[in-house]
Structures are given as structure tokens and as C-alpha cells.
mmCIF file of C-alpha atoms and ligand atoms in Angstrom:
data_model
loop_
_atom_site.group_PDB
_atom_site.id
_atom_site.type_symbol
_atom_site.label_atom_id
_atom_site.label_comp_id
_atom_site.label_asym_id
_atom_site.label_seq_id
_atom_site.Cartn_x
_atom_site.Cartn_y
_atom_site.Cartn_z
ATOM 1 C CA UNK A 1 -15.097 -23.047 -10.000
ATOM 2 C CA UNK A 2 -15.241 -20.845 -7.607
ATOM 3 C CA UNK A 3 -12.901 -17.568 -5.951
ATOM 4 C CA UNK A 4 -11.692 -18.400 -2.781
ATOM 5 C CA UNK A 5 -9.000 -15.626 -0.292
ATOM 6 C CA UNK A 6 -6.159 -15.958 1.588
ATOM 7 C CA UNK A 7 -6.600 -13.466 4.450
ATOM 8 C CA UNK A 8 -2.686 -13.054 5.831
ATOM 9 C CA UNK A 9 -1.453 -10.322 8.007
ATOM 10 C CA UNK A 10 2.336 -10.102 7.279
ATOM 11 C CA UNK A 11 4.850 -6.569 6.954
ATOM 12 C CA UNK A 12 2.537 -4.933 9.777
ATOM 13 C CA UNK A 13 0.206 -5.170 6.738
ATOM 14 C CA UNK A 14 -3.461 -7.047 6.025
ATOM 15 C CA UNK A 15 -2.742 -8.963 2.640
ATOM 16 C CA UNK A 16 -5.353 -10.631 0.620
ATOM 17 C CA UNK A 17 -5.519 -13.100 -2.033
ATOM 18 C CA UNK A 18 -8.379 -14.367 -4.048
ATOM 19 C CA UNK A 19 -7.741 -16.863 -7.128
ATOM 20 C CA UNK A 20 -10.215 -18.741 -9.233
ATOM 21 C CA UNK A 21 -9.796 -22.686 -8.975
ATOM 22 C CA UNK A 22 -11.572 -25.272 -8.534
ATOM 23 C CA UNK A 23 -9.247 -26.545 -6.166
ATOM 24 C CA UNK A 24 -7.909 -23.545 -4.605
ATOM 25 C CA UNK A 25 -7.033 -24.249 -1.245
ATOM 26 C CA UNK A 26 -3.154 -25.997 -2.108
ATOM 27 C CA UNK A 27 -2.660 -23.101 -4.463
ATOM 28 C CA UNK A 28 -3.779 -20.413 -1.325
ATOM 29 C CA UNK A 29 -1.218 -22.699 0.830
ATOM 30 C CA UNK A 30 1.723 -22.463 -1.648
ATOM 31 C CA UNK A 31 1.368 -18.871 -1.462
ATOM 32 C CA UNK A 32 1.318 -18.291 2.436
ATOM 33 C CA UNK A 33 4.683 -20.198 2.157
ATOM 34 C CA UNK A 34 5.884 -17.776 -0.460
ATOM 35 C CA UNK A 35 4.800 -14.716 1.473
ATOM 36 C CA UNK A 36 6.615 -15.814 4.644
ATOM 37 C CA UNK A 37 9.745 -16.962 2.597
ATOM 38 C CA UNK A 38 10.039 -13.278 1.098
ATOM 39 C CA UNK A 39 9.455 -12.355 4.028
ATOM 40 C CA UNK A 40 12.202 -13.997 5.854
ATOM 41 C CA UNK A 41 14.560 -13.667 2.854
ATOM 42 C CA UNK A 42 14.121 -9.767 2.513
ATOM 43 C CA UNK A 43 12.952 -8.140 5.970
ATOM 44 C CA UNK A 44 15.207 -5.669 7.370
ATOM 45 C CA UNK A 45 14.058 -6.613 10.791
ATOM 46 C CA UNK A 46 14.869 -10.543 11.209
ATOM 47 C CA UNK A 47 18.573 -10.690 11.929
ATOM 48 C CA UNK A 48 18.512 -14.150 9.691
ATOM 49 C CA UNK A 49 17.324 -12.256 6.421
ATOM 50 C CA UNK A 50 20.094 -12.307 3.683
ATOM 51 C CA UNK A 51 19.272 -8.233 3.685
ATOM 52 C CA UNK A 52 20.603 -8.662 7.573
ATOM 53 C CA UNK A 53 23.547 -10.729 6.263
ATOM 54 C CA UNK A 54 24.779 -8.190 3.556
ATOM 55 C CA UNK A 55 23.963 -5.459 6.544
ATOM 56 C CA UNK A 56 25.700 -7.418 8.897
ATOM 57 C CA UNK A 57 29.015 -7.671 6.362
ATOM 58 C CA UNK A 58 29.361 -4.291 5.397
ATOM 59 C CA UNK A 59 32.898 -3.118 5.718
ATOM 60 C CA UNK A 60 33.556 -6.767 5.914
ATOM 61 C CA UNK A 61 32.625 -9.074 3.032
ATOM 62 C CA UNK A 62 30.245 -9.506 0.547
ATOM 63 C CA UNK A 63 27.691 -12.089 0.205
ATOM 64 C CA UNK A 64 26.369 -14.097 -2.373
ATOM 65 C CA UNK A 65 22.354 -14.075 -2.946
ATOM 66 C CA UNK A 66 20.124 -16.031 -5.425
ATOM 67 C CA UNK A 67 19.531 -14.766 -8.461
ATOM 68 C CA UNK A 68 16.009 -12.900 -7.647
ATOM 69 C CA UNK A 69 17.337 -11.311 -5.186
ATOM 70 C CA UNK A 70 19.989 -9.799 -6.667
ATOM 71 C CA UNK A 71 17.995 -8.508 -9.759
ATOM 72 C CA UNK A 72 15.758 -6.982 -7.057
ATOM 73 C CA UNK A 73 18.862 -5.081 -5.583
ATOM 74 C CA UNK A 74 20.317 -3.926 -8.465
ATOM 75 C CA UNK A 75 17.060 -2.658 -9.699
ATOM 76 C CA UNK A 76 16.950 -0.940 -6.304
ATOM 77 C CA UNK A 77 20.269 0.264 -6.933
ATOM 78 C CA UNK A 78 19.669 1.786 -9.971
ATOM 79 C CA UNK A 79 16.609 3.318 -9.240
ATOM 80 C CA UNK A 80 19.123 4.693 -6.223
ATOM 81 C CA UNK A 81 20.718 6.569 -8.439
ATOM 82 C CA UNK A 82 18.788 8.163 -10.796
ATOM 83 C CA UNK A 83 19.109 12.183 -11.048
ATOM 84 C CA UNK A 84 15.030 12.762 -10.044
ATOM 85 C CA UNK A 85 14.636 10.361 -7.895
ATOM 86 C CA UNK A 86 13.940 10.106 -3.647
ATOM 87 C CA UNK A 87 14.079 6.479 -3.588
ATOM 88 C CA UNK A 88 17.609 5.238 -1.612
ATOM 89 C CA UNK A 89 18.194 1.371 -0.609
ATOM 90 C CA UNK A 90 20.715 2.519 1.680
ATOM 91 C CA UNK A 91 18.662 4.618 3.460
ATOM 92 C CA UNK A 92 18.955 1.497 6.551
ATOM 93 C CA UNK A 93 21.009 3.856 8.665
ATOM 94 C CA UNK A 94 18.274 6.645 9.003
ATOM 95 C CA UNK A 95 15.188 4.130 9.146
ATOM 96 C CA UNK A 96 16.617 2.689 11.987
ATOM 97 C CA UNK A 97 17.450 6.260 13.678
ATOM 98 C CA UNK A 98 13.561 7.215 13.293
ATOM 99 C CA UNK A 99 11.899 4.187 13.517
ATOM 100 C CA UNK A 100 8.890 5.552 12.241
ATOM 101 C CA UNK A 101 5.416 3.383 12.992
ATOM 102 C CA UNK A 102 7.196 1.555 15.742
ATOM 103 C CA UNK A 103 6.678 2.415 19.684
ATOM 104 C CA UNK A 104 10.668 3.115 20.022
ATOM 105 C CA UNK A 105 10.122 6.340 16.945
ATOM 106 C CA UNK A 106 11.926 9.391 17.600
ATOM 107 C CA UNK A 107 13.053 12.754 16.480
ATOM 108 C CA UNK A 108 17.153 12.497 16.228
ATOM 109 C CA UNK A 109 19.515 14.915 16.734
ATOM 110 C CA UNK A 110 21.240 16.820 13.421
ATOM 111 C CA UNK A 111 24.603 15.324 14.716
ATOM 112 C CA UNK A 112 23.425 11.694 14.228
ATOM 113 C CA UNK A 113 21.463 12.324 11.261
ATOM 114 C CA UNK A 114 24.593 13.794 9.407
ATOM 115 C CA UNK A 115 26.325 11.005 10.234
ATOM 116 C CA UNK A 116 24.179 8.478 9.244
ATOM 117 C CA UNK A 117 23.564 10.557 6.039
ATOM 118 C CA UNK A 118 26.935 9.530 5.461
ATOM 119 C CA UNK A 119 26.581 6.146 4.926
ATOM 120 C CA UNK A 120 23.868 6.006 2.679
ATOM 121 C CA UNK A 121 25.481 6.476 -1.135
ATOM 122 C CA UNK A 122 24.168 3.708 -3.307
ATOM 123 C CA UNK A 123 27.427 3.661 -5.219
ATOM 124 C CA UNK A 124 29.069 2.081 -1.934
ATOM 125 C CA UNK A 125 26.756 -0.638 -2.700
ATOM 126 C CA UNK A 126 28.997 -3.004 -4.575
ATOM 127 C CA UNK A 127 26.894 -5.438 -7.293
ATOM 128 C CA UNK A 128 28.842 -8.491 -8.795
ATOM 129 C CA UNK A 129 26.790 -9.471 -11.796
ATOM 130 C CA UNK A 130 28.790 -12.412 -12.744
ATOM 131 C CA UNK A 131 28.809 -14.242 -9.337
ATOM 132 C CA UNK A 132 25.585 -12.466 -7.277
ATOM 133 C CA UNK A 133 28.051 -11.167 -4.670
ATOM 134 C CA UNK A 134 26.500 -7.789 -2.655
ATOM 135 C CA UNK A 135 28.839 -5.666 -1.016
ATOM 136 C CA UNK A 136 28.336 -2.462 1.163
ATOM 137 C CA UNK A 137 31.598 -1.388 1.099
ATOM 138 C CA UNK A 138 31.364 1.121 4.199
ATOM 139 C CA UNK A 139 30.796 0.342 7.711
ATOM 140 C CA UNK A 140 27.891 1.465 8.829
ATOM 141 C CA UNK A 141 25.863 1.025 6.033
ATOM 142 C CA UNK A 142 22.765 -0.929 5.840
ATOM 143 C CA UNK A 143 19.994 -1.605 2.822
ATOM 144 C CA UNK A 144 16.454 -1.421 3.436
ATOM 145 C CA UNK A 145 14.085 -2.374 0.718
ATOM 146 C CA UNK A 146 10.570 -1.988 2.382
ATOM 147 C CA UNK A 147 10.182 0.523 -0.648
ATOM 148 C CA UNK A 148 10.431 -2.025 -3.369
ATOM 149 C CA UNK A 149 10.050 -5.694 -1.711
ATOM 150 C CA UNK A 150 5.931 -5.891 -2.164
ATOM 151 C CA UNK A 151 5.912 -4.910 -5.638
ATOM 152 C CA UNK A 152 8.605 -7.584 -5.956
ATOM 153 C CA UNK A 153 6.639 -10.201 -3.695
ATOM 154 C CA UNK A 154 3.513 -9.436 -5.999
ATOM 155 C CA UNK A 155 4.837 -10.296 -8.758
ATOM 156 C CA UNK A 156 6.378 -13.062 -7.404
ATOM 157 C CA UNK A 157 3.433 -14.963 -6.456
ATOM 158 C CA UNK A 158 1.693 -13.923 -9.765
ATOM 159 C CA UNK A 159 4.488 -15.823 -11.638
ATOM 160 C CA UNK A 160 3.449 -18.644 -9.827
ATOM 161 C CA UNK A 161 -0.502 -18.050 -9.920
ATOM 162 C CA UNK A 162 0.066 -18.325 -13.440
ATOM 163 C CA UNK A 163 2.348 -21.609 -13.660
ATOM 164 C CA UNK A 164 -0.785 -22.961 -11.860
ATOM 165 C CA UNK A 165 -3.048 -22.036 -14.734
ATOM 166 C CA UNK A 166 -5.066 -19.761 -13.147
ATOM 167 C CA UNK A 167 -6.942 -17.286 -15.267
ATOM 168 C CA UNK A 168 -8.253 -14.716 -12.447
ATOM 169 C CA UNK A 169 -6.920 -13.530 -9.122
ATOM 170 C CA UNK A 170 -6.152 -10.424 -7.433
ATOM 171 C CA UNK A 171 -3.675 -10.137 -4.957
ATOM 172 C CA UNK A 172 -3.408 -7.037 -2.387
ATOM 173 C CA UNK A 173 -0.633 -7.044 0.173
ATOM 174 C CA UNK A 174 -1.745 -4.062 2.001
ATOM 175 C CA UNK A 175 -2.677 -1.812 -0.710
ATOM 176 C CA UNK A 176 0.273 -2.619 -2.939
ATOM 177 C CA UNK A 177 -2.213 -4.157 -5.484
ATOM 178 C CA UNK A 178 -2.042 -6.410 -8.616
ATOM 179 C CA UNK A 179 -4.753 -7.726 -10.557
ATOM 180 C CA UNK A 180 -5.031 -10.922 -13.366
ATOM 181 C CA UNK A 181 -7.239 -11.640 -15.846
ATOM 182 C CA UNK A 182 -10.893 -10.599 -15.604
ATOM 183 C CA UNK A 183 -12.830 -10.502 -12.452
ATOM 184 C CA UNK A 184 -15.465 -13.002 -13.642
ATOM 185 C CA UNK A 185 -17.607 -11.458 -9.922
ATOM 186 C CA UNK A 186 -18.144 -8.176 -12.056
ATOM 187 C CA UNK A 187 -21.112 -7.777 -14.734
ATOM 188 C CA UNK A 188 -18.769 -5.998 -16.589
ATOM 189 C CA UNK A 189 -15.472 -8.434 -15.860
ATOM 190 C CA UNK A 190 -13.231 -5.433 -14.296
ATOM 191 C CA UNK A 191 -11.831 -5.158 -11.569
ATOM 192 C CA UNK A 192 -12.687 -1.813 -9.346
ATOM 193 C CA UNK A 193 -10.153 -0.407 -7.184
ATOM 194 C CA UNK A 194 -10.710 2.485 -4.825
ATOM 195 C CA UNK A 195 -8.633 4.974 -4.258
ATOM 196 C CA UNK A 196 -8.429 6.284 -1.361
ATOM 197 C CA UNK A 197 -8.884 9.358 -0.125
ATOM 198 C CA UNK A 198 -5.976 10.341 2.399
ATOM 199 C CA UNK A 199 -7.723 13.288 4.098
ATOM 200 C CA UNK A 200 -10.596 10.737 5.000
ATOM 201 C CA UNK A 201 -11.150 7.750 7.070
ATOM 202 C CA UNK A 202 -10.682 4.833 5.673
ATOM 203 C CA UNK A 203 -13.203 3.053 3.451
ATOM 204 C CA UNK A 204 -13.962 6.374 1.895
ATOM 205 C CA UNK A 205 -12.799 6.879 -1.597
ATOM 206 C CA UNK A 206 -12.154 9.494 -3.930
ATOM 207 C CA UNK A 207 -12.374 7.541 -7.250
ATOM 208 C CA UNK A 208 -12.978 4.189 -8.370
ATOM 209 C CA UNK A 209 -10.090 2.798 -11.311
ATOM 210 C CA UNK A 210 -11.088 -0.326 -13.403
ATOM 211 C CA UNK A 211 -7.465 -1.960 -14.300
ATOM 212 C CA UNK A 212 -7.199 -5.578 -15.911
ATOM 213 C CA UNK A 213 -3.662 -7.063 -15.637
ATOM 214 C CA UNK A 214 -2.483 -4.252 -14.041
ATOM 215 C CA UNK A 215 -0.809 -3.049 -10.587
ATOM 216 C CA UNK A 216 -1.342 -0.424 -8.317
ATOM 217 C CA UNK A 217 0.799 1.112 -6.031
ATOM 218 C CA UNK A 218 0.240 4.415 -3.726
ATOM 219 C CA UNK A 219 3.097 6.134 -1.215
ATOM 220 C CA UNK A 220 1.406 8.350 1.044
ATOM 221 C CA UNK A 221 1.993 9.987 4.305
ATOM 222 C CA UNK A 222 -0.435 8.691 6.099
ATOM 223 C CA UNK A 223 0.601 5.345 6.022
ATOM 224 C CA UNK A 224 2.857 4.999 8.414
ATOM 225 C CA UNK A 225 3.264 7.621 10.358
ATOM 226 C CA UNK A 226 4.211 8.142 14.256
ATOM 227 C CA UNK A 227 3.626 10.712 17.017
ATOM 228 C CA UNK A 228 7.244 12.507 19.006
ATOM 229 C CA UNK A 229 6.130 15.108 21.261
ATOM 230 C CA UNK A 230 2.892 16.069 19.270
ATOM 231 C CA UNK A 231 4.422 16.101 16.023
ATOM 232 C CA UNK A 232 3.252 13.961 13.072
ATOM 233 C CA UNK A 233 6.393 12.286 11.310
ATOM 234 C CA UNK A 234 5.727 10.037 7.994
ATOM 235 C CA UNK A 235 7.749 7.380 6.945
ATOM 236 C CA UNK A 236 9.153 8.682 3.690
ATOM 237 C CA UNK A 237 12.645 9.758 4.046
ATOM 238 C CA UNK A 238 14.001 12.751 1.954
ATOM 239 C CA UNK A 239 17.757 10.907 1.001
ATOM 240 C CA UNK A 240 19.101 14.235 0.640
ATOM 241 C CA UNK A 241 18.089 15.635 4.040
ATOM 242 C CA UNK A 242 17.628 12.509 6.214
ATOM 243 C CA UNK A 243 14.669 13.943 7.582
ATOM 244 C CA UNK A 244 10.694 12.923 6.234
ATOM 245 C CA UNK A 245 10.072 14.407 3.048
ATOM 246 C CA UNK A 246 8.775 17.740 3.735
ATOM 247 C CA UNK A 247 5.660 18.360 0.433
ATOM 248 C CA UNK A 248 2.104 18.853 -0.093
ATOM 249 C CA UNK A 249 2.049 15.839 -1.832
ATOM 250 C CA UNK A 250 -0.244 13.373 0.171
ATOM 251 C CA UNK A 251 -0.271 10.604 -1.739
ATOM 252 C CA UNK A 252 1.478 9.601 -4.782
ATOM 253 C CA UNK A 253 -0.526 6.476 -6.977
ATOM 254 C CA UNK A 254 1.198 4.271 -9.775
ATOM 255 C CA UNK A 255 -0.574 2.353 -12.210
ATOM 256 C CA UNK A 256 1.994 0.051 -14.616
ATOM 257 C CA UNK A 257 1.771 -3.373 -15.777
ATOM 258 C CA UNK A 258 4.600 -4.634 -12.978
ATOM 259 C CA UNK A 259 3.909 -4.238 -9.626
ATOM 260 C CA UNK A 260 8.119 -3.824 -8.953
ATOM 261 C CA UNK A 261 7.981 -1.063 -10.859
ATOM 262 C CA UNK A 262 4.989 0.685 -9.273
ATOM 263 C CA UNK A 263 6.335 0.199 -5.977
ATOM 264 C CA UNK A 264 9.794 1.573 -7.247
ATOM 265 C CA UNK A 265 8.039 4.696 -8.738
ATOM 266 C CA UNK A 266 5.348 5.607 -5.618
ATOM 267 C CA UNK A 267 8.573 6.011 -3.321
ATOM 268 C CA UNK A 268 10.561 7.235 -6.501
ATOM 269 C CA UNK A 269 8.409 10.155 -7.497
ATOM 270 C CA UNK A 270 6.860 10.952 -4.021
ATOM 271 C CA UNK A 271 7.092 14.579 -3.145
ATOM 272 C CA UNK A 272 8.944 15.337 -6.894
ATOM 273 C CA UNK A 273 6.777 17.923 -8.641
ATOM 274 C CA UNK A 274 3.960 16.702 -10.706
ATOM 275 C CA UNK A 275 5.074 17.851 -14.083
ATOM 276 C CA UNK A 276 8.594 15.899 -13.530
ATOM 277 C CA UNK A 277 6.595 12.793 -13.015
ATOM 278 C CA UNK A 278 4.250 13.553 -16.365
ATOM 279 C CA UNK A 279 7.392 13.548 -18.343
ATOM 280 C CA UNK A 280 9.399 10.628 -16.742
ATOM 281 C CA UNK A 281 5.650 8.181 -17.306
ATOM 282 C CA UNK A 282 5.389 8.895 -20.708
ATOM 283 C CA UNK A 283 9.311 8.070 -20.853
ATOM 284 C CA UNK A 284 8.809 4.779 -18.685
ATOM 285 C CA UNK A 285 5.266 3.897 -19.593
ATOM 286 C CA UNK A 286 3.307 4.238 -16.184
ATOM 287 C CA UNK A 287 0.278 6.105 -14.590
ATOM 288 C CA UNK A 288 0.289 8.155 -11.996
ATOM 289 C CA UNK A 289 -2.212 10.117 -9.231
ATOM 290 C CA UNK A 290 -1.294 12.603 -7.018
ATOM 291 C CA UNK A 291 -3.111 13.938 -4.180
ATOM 292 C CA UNK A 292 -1.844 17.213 -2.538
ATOM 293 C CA UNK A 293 -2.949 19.162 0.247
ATOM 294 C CA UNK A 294 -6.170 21.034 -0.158
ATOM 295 C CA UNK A 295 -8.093 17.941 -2.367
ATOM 296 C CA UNK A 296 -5.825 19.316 -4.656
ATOM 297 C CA UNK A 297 -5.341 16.541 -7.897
ATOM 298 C CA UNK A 298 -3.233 15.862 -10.400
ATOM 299 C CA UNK A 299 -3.146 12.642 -12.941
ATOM 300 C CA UNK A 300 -1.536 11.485 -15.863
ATOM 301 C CA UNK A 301 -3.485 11.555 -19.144
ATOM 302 C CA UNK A 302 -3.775 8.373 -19.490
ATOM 303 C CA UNK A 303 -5.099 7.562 -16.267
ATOM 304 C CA UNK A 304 -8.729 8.962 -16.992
ATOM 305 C CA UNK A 305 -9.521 5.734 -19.716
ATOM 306 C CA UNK A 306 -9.120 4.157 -16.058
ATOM 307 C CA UNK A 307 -11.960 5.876 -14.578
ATOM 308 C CA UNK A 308 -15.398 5.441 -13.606
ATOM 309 C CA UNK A 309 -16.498 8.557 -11.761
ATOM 310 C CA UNK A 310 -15.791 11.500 -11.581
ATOM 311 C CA UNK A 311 -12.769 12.944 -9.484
HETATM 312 P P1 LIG B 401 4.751 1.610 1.876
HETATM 313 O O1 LIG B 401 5.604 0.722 2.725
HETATM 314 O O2 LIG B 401 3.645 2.301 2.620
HETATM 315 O O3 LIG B 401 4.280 0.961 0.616
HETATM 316 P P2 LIG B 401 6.922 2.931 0.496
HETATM 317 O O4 LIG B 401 6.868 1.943 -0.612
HETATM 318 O O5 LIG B 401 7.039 4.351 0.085
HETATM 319 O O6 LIG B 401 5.663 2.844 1.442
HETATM 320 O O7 LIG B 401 8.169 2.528 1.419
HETATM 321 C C1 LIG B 401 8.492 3.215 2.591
HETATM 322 C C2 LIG B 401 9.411 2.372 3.437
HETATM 323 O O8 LIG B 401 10.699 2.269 2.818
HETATM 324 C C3 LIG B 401 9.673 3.007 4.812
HETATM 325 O O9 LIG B 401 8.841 2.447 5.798
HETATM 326 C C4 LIG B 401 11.151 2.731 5.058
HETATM 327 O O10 LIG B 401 11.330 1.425 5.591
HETATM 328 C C5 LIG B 401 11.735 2.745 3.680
HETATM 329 N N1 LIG B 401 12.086 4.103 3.194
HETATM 330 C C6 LIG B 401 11.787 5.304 3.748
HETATM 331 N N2 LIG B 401 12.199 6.320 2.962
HETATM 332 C C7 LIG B 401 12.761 5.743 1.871
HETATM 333 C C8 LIG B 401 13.368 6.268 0.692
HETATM 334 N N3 LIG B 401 13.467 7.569 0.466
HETATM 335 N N4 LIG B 401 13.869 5.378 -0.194
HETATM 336 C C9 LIG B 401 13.782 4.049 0.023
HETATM 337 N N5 LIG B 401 13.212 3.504 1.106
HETATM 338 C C10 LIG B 401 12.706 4.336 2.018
HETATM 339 MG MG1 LIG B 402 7.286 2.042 -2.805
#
């Protein structure tokens, strides 16, 4: 028995995969297939994606989906619309007008940004629950879920991980982590995550978290990020202003059992203030680290049983 890693480069992302198996190379396969099937099913990008289709429809038809991914939409939905929340699935419109991270970014003008801020109400999303059918019911609109699909994809491949009987694996798809079982490398069985530091190069981290059967999941500015006429943009769009989130926050951290729901909550919570997101984790049962501006930290009480060093 041995670990063995799938090194992948998929989303504009590294991913990595390491299982224990003593035969793990089909298992490692299986899961390459899985990536680039989510991949194909969700991306906002590939004009064959069922996301594309439902884009492609709106003001026209609905579409039916499989079952996942219509529990993934309606989650995204939901999550939409919650009172304290700067996550929006139909943010497509405005992603597309920035393009942030991609050569063709761009600052655009207030006219087209009110516009598109138009079409980007999640309750013009239409969810049939009884027959999967997705409808945007404007034209114009368009749902994006790079927020929410790698949480979703994590998970995903976990479920299956564990249908193979495997008892320890980690699997990071570019930071959007998740870990199973014990990490039977480590003297002490747990596995050590970094956390880096977002004022620092990479490699360099702030704290080290030990978390067993647990995923985490950081939003930060410096992701993705692109350069228009010597200004920094980030890729984090404020729903309400269609323009990037404008906060000290740098980064924003999520530790819960389901990587979905620590995706949903680093995009959720990003730029809300700190004591908000105290309250709403003890309501939904998650973790969270913020860094702001200035080295400037804040974490949830629970998060310190987590720790190794000191922050
Ligand atoms: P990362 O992709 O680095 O994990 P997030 O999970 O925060 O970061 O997702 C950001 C991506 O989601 C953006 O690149 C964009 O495609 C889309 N997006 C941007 N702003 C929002 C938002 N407010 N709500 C939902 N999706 C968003
Ligand atoms: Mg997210």
C-alpha cells in the first residue's frame, strides 16, 4: 500500500490527488475522467456545457439537467438569495463584461454595467423540482458557477474515492481542498494545510491547520486578478454594484465538513464584516479565517483547536 497523485491542470488551476491503494493507478484514471466530465458539464466557457445550454435558452426555454446538477443550482440559487450574502449565480452577464484573469479583461463603462446588472436577479432563475427543468426567464441572462463548482467537484470525486474503499486521500483542485481519513505519511496521522499568506509570495504561510475529514476553502483577491491601465481588478464581483468588491478583506478561509459548502461560503461571506460571519458559522456550523489589510486577522473560535502555531 502505498499513496500515489494525480497531478492535473484543469479550471486554469493545478489540481492534485493522492489516494492510498494498492492499486491506485485505475482509481487516479477514473478520476481524471470525472474532473474533465465536470468540467465539460459545468464550465461557463465551453459552448457544449449544459450551463451554456440553459445560458444559451434564456428567454427561450428551459432545459432539463441530471439530478446533481440541479441540486448544485438550486443550492446556488438559494445561497443567491440570502439577505447577507455576495454570492450571485447570475452574475454571467458581468463576468463576461470584465473578464477578469483573461488577456481580453477590461474596465466597462457604467452604461453597460447597469445594464447587465439588470439581468442578474436569481429569482429570474426558474427551478422545476419535479422534472429538473432550469429556466432563466430573461434574455440576457447567464449563470456562472465558478464560485461553487470545485467544492461540488470535490465532493464529487470523494463520493467515489469512498465507493472504492479507500481509507486516505486528499484531494486539492487548486487550493479548494478536501481531506479523508488520516494521513498515514504524518507521525501524528493529520493532515497539515498551510495557509497562505496573501501579502506574500507563494509558498510562504501564515499558519499551519491540521483538519481530518474536513474541507478547506479560501476566496481571496489575489487569486485571480488582472491589470487595465495600471489598475489591479480581482475577480470577486460585488452583485449589488457590478463592480469587484471594494474591502480590506484579503482573503476569506472556510473550514466545514463539505467542500460545496465551503466554496459557497468563501464567495458568500467575502468582504461581509467579520462579526456577520461569526454569527452566521455558529448558525451553519463552519470555520472561518479572515485576512485583512495590514496582517490584520480574524478567526472563528473554533478554528484555533485547528492550529499548530501560532498566528
Ligand atoms: P476561486 O475561483 O478563486 O475559488 P471564488 O470561489 O470566489 O474564487 O469564485 C470566483 C469566480 O466566480 C469568479 O472567477 C467568477 O467566475 C465568479 N464570480 C465572481 N463574483 C461572483 C459572485 N459575487 N458570486 C458568484 N460568482 C462570482
Ligand atoms: Mg467560492
Amino acid at each position: 500500500m502505498t499513496y500515489k497523485t494525480l497531478h492535473t491542470k484543469l479550471f486554469g488551476t493545478n489540481i492534485k490527488i493522492s489516494i492510498y491503494h494498492n492499486n491506485p493507478d485505475p482509481i487516479l484514471s477514473t478520476c481524471e475522467m470525472l474532473l474533465t466530465y465536470y468540467h465539460k458539464l459545468l464550465s461557463f466557457y465551453d459552448d457544449e456545457s449544459i450551463i451554456s445550454k440553459i445560458n444559451q435558452n434564456a428567454g427561450i426555454k428551459s432545459i432539463q439537467v441530471d439530478d446533481e446538477t440541479f441540486k448544485l443550482i438550486q443550492s446556488g440559487k438559494l445561497h443567491s438569495l440570502e439577505e447577507k450574502s455576495n454570492l450571485n449565480i447570475c452574475l454571467g452577464p458581468l463576468v463576461k463584461l470584465w473578464d477578469i484573469g483573461f488577456d481580453s479583461a477590461k474596465v466597462p463603462s457604467d452604461g453597460k454595467l447597469n445594464q447587465a446588472l439588470k439581468h442578474t436577479d436569481p429569482n429570474n432563475l426558474i427551478l422545476d423540482k419535479y422534472t429538473n427543468n432550469v429556466y432563466l426567464s430573461k434574455k440576457g441572462m447567464s449563470i456562472n458557477l465558478g464560485a461553487i463548482a470545485k467544492g461540488f467537484i470535490a465532493d464529487a470525486i470523494l463520493t467515489y474515492l469512498k465507493e472504492q474503499g479507500i481509507i486516505s486521500a486528499i484531494i486539492d483542485l487548486g487550493g479548494n481542498i478536501l481531506t479523508h481519513g488520516f494521513n498515514l505519511k504524518s507521525p501524528t496521522l493529520n493532515w497539515r494545510i498551510g495557509l497562505q499568506n496573501p501579502l506574500e509570495k507563494r509558498g510562504i504561510h501564515l499558519t499551519t491547520l491540521e483538519l481530518n475529514d474536513l474541507s478547506i476553502v479560501t476566496s481571496g483577491v489575489y487569486e485571480r486578478k488582472s491589470i487595465v491601465n495600471g489598475n489591479a481588478y480581482h475577480h470577486i464581483i460585488n452583485p449589488k454594484t457590478g463592480r469587484p468588491l471594494n474591502t480590506n478583506m484579503l482573503s476569506l478561509s472556510i473550514i466545514s465538513k463539505e467542500s460545496l459548502n465551503a466554496d459557497i461560503y468563501s464567495t458568500m461571506y467575502f468582504g461581509i464584516p467579520f462579526d456577520e460571519i461569526e454569527l452566521a458559522s455558529k448558525d451553519k456550523g463552519f470555520d472561518a479565517i479572515a485576512i485583512y489589510k495590514g496582517n490584520i486577522l480574524r478567526y472563528t473560535k473554533v478554528c484555533r483547536k485547528f492550529r499548530r502555531d501560532e498566528f
